[in-house]
Amino acid sequence: MKKNITTILALLLLAITSCSEDSRYSGKSDDGPVNEEPDVLTPQNVRSYMVDANATAETVALFYNLKMLSKTKYLVGHQDAFTGFYNNAGGDSDMKKATGKDPALLGSDFMFITDDQNDGTPSNWFYQQEQIIIGDIKEAYGKGMVNIMSWHLREPFEGETFYTSDMTDQQKQQAFTSILPGGVNHDYYKAKLDKVASVLNNLKDSNNKLIPVIFRPFHEFDGNWFWWGAAYCTPEQYKQAWQFTVEYLRDTKNVHNVLYSYAPDNSYTTSGNYLSRYPGDGHIDVLGMDNYGDFANGSTAGVTAANNKLKMISDLAKQKVKIAALTETGFRVTSGTSPINGFFANNIYTAMTANDVELAFVMFWGNDQNGYYVPPAGQSNTPDLVQFANKAESVLQNTVPDMYAAP
């Protein structure tokens, strides 16, 4: 009997040990133990919390691994990291020039890919951009990075802009409703989704496996600078467009390598307001927020406000078993705009980590010839970025765990 008891205790110990937290994600803080509450999410049930229950194995693994990683760490991302450079310097990414490492998350955009002028011929500038973007995504995936794609979709009447400031009043009031089922531009919108689906369904690695992508359409919808903004559609119309988009890609076009990200700007301070245009758990994988405004003056009050909002979406993500993220942020430095002292290592870091916030990633916007959000080497705020990159929670390309394999 004593031998049987010993055997049972040994088996229990083995079971407890084997179910412990994945070591890839340990170590958010050196100040104390990580939260040991049991996870609702398991490798076995993860599909039941995703938009696409038929997602590829790598996409399922990405959902699970982002959720697990967010408990202790976050991926550091940069929009157009391989093609957008301050002073058009070229070469390594500006983040790598500064830190010695590429970002762990690459931001790209469907904007040029779905442009009306993309005729699919090799000499066409828009098609050339499409090939560059696809190449960057494949390069990032080959480096173990995660890919996220926004969509600055041109308005459907002239196909020239996504900013309402460039549109007529009539276009602003009718553009969004025109792409809904039954609308005059619904077929036009479906053609754009056909292009998106074609790219996603052909986005494969060297082993002919589909590359997972986080897709973030219709972002910053609480503002009115884009034609899908709150002033130009009702909450129900916004939800309808989102649900149609997901269902068309997933069910009609058989796209199964996507996580779908909801990403308002920073106007929402309560969960009720944040969810006012939420299309439902069955159509969202990532609860995001874009936030430039709260960080714009470098104030402690702004950082606190940002943290409160990120706490709100982090708590919602825990309740809904979704992924939370700071989907877009930054402060643009130019020849006439000086950096904010401590922007990265203090302000962004504090907003992302205080009050037990759990975020899977942060995305800084892209650099260009005349300005930067991520300082390359040699700028006055490069040490600030380096300090942020060296935080225990910050994950860059060199330390990114295998995001595409289930534990």
GROMACS .gro file of N, CA, C and O in nm, residues 257-316:
model
  240
  257ASN      N    1  -0.582   3.175  -4.238
  257ASN     CA    2  -0.454   3.209  -4.174
  257ASN      C    3  -0.455   3.351  -4.119
  257ASN      O    4  -0.356   3.423  -4.127
  258VAL      N    5  -0.570   3.388  -4.062
  258VAL     CA    6  -0.587   3.526  -4.015
  258VAL      C    7  -0.640   3.530  -3.871
  258VAL      O    8  -0.729   3.454  -3.834
  259LEU      N    9  -0.584   3.622  -3.792
  259LEU     CA   10  -0.643   3.667  -3.666
  259LEU      C   11  -0.696   3.808  -3.690
  259LEU      O   12  -0.628   3.890  -3.751
  260TYR      N   13  -0.816   3.837  -3.643
  260TYR     CA   14  -0.882   3.963  -3.672
  260TYR      C   15  -0.873   4.058  -3.553
  260TYR      O   16  -0.911   4.022  -3.441
  261SER      N   17  -0.824   4.180  -3.580
  261SER     CA   18  -0.799   4.276  -3.473
  261SER      C   19  -0.892   4.396  -3.480
  261SER      O   20  -0.901   4.465  -3.582
  262TYR      N   21  -0.958   4.422  -3.370
  262TYR     CA   22  -1.044   4.538  -3.347
  262TYR      C   23  -0.956   4.647  -3.287
  262TYR      O   24  -0.881   4.623  -3.193
  263ALA      N   25  -0.960   4.770  -3.344
  263ALA     CA   26  -0.863   4.871  -3.299
  263ALA      C   27  -0.917   5.013  -3.313
  263ALA      O   28  -0.887   5.083  -3.408
  264PRO      N   29  -0.998   5.059  -3.215
  264PRO     CA   30  -1.036   5.200  -3.213
  264PRO      C   31  -0.916   5.287  -3.176
  264PRO      O   32  -0.811   5.236  -3.137
  265ASP      N   33  -0.935   5.417  -3.188
  265ASP     CA   34  -0.837   5.510  -3.135
  265ASP      C   35  -0.859   5.521  -2.984
  265ASP      O   36  -0.924   5.434  -2.925
  266ASN      N   37  -0.810   5.626  -2.921
  266ASN     CA   38  -0.802   5.630  -2.775
  266ASN      C   39  -0.918   5.702  -2.706
  266ASN      O   40  -0.906   5.740  -2.590
  267SER      N   41  -1.031   5.722  -2.776
  267SER     CA   42  -1.138   5.801  -2.715
  267SER      C   43  -1.217   5.726  -2.609
  267SER      O   44  -1.282   5.788  -2.525
  268TYR      N   45  -1.213   5.595  -2.611
  268TYR     CA   46  -1.297   5.517  -2.520
  268TYR      C   47  -1.229   5.498  -2.384
  268TYR      O   48  -1.115   5.450  -2.377
  269THR      N   49  -1.301   5.534  -2.279
  269THR     CA   50  -1.247   5.520  -2.143
  269THR      C   51  -1.323   5.416  -2.061
  269THR      O   52  -1.280   5.381  -1.952
  270THR      N   53  -1.435   5.366  -2.113
  270THR     CA   54  -1.511   5.262  -2.043
  270THR      C   55  -1.531   5.144  -2.136
  270THR      O   56  -1.533   5.159  -2.258
  271SER      N   57  -1.547   5.028  -2.076
  271SER     CA   58  -1.565   4.907  -2.157
  271SER      C   59  -1.695   4.914  -2.237
  271SER      O   60  -1.702   4.864  -2.351
  272GLY      N   61  -1.798   4.979  -2.181
  272GLY     CA   62  -1.924   4.992  -2.254
  272GLY      C   63  -1.908   5.071  -2.383
  272GLY      O   64  -1.957   5.030  -2.488
  273ASN      N   65  -1.835   5.182  -2.374
  273ASN     CA   66  -1.810   5.261  -2.495
  273ASN      C   67  -1.718   5.186  -2.591
  273ASN      O   68  -1.739   5.188  -2.713
  274TYR      N   69  -1.617   5.122  -2.536
  274TYR     CA   70  -1.522   5.047  -2.620
  274TYR      C   71  -1.594   4.939  -2.701
  274TYR      O   72  -1.559   4.913  -2.817
  275LEU      N   73  -1.696   4.879  -2.643
  275LEU     CA   74  -1.767   4.770  -2.709
  275LEU      C   75  -1.888   4.818  -2.790
  275LEU      O   76  -1.962   4.736  -2.845
  276SER      N   77  -1.907   4.949  -2.800
  276SER     CA   78  -2.027   5.001  -2.864
  276SER      C   79  -2.036   4.964  -3.013
  276SER      O   80  -2.146   4.955  -3.068
  277ARG      N   81  -1.923   4.943  -3.077
  277ARG     CA   82  -1.921   4.901  -3.218
  277ARG      C   83  -1.856   4.762  -3.234
  277ARG      O   84  -1.819   4.724  -3.345
  278TYR      N   85  -1.846   4.691  -3.126
  278TYR     CA   86  -1.781   4.560  -3.126
  278TYR      C   87  -1.869   4.458  -3.199
  278TYR      O   88  -1.985   4.438  -3.164
  279PRO      N   89  -1.816   4.392  -3.301
  279PRO     CA   90  -1.899   4.302  -3.381
  279PRO      C   91  -1.924   4.165  -3.319
  279PRO      O   92  -1.991   4.082  -3.380
  280GLY      N   93  -1.869   4.141  -3.199
  280GLY     CA   94  -1.895   4.016  -3.130
  280GLY      C   95  -1.773   3.927  -3.119
  280GLY      O   96  -1.681   3.934  -3.202
  281ASP      N   97  -1.771   3.844  -3.016
  281ASP     CA   98  -1.657   3.757  -2.991
  281ASP      C   99  -1.630   3.662  -3.107
  281ASP      O  100  -1.517   3.621  -3.129
  282GLY      N  101  -1.735   3.628  -3.182
  282GLY     CA  102  -1.719   3.538  -3.295
  282GLY      C  103  -1.653   3.601  -3.415
  282GLY      O  104  -1.627   3.533  -3.515
  283HIS      N  105  -1.624   3.733  -3.406
  283HIS     CA  106  -1.564   3.802  -3.520
  283HIS      C  107  -1.437   3.880  -3.483
  283HIS      O  108  -1.385   3.954  -3.565
  284ILE      N  109  -1.389   3.862  -3.361
  284ILE     CA  110  -1.270   3.935  -3.314
  284ILE      C  111  -1.176   3.840  -3.238
  284ILE      O  112  -1.221   3.765  -3.152
  285ASP      N  113  -1.048   3.849  -3.271
  285ASP     CA  114  -0.944   3.774  -3.197
  285ASP      C  115  -0.861   3.865  -3.107
  285ASP      O  116  -0.816   3.823  -3.000
  286VAL      N  117  -0.836   3.988  -3.154
  286VAL     CA  118  -0.746   4.080  -3.084
  286VAL      C  119  -0.822   4.206  -3.046
  286VAL      O  120  -0.885   4.270  -3.131
  287LEU      N  121  -0.818   4.242  -2.917
  287LEU     CA  122  -0.874   4.367  -2.869
  287LEU      C  123  -0.761   4.468  -2.864
  287LEU      O  124  -0.672   4.459  -2.780
  288GLY      N  125  -0.763   4.563  -2.955
  288GLY     CA  126  -0.655   4.659  -2.964
  288GLY      C  127  -0.699   4.800  -2.930
  288GLY      O  128  -0.817   4.828  -2.908
  289MET      N  129  -0.602   4.888  -2.927
  289MET     CA  130  -0.627   5.032  -2.917
  289MET      C  131  -0.509   5.104  -2.980
  289MET      O  132  -0.393   5.070  -2.953
  290ASP      N  133  -0.538   5.201  -3.065
  290ASP     CA  134  -0.436   5.291  -3.116
  290ASP      C  135  -0.432   5.412  -3.023
  290ASP      O  136  -0.539   5.462  -2.983
  291ASN      N  137  -0.315   5.458  -2.988
  291ASN     CA  138  -0.309   5.572  -2.895
  291ASN      C  139  -0.182   5.651  -2.917
  291ASN      O  140  -0.073   5.607  -2.881
  292TYR      N  141  -0.198   5.765  -2.979
  292TYR     CA  142  -0.091   5.864  -2.990
  292TYR      C  143  -0.117   5.980  -2.894
  292TYR      O  144  -0.025   6.033  -2.833
  293GLY      N  145  -0.244   6.019  -2.884
  293GLY     CA  146  -0.281   6.142  -2.815
  293GLY      C  147  -0.240   6.148  -2.670
  293GLY      O  148  -0.192   6.253  -2.623
  294ASP      N  149  -0.259   6.039  -2.596
  294ASP     CA  150  -0.227   6.042  -2.453
  294ASP      C  151  -0.077   6.055  -2.427
  294ASP      O  152  -0.037   6.097  -2.319
  295PHE      N  153   0.003   6.019  -2.526
  295PHE     CA  154   0.149   6.027  -2.510
  295PHE      C  155   0.209   6.155  -2.569
  295PHE      O  156   0.329   6.178  -2.558
  296ALA      N  157   0.125   6.238  -2.632
  296ALA     CA  158   0.176   6.345  -2.718
  296ALA      C  159   0.250   6.455  -2.644
  296ALA      O  160   0.339   6.519  -2.701
  297ASN      N  161   0.213   6.480  -2.518
  297ASN     CA  162   0.281   6.589  -2.447
  297ASN      C  163   0.379   6.540  -2.340
  297ASN      O  164   0.439   6.620  -2.269
  298GLY      N  165   0.393   6.408  -2.329
  298GLY     CA  166   0.491   6.353  -2.236
  298GLY      C  167   0.454   6.365  -2.090
  298GLY      O  168   0.537   6.343  -2.002
  299SER      N  169   0.327   6.395  -2.061
  299SER     CA  170   0.287   6.417  -1.922
  299SER      C  171   0.259   6.287  -1.848
  299SER      O  172   0.220   6.186  -1.908
  300THR      N  173   0.277   6.293  -1.718
  300THR     CA  174   0.243   6.179  -1.633
  300THR      C  175   0.094   6.149  -1.641
  300THR      O  176   0.053   6.032  -1.642
  301ALA      N  177   0.013   6.254  -1.647
  301ALA     CA  178  -0.132   6.235  -1.657
  301ALA      C  179  -0.169   6.161  -1.785
  301ALA      O  180  -0.259   6.075  -1.785
  302GLY      N  181  -0.101   6.191  -1.895
  302GLY     CA  182  -0.127   6.122  -2.020
  302GLY      C  183  -0.091   5.975  -2.014
  302GLY      O  184  -0.164   5.889  -2.064
  303VAL      N  185   0.022   5.946  -1.951
  303VAL     CA  186   0.066   5.807  -1.935
  303VAL      C  187  -0.035   5.730  -1.850
  303VAL      O  188  -0.071   5.616  -1.881
  304THR      N  189  -0.082   5.793  -1.743
  304THR     CA  190  -0.182   5.730  -1.656
  304THR      C  191  -0.312   5.704  -1.732
  304THR      O  192  -0.372   5.596  -1.720
  305ALA      N  193  -0.354   5.801  -1.813
  305ALA     CA  194  -0.475   5.783  -1.893
  305ALA      C  195  -0.460   5.666  -1.990
  305ALA      O  196  -0.551   5.584  -2.007
  306ALA      N  197  -0.343   5.660  -2.055
  306ALA     CA  198  -0.318   5.550  -2.148
  306ALA      C  199  -0.320   5.416  -2.076
  306ALA      O  200  -0.377   5.318  -2.125
  307ASN      N  201  -0.257   5.410  -1.960
  307ASN     CA  202  -0.254   5.286  -1.883
  307ASN      C  203  -0.395   5.243  -1.842
  307ASN      O  204  -0.429   5.123  -1.847
  308ASN      N  205  -0.478   5.339  -1.803
  308ASN     CA  206  -0.616   5.306  -1.764
  308ASN      C  207  -0.692   5.244  -1.880
  308ASN      O  208  -0.769   5.148  -1.862
  309LYS      N  209  -0.673   5.297  -1.999
  309LYS     CA  210  -0.741   5.245  -2.117
  309LYS      C  211  -0.688   5.106  -2.155
  309LYS      O  212  -0.764   5.017  -2.194
  310LEU      N  213  -0.557   5.089  -2.144
  310LEU     CA  214  -0.499   4.957  -2.173
  310LEU      C  215  -0.540   4.855  -2.067
  310LEU      O  216  -0.559   4.737  -2.099
  311LYS      N  217  -0.556   4.900  -1.943
  311LYS     CA  218  -0.607   4.813  -1.838
  311LYS      C  219  -0.748   4.766  -1.872
  311LYS      O  220  -0.783   4.649  -1.854
  312MET      N  221  -0.828   4.859  -1.924
  312MET     CA  222  -0.965   4.825  -1.963
  312MET      C  223  -0.968   4.715  -2.068
  312MET      O  224  -1.041   4.616  -2.054
  313ILE      N  225  -0.887   4.730  -2.175
  313ILE     CA  226  -0.892   4.628  -2.280
  313ILE      C  227  -0.822   4.500  -2.236
  313ILE      O  228  -0.862   4.390  -2.276
  314SER      N  229  -0.721   4.512  -2.150
  314SER     CA  230  -0.657   4.392  -2.095
  314SER      C  231  -0.756   4.311  -2.013
  314SER      O  232  -0.764   4.188  -2.025
  315ASP      N  233  -0.834   4.378  -1.930
  315ASP     CA  234  -0.935   4.308  -1.849
  315ASP      C  235  -1.043   4.246  -1.937
  315ASP      O  236  -1.088   4.133  -1.912
  316LEU      N  237  -1.084   4.318  -2.041
  316LEU     CA  238  -1.182   4.261  -2.135
  316LEU      C  239  -1.126   4.137  -2.204
  316LEU      O  240  -1.198   4.038  -2.223
   0.00000   0.00000   0.00000
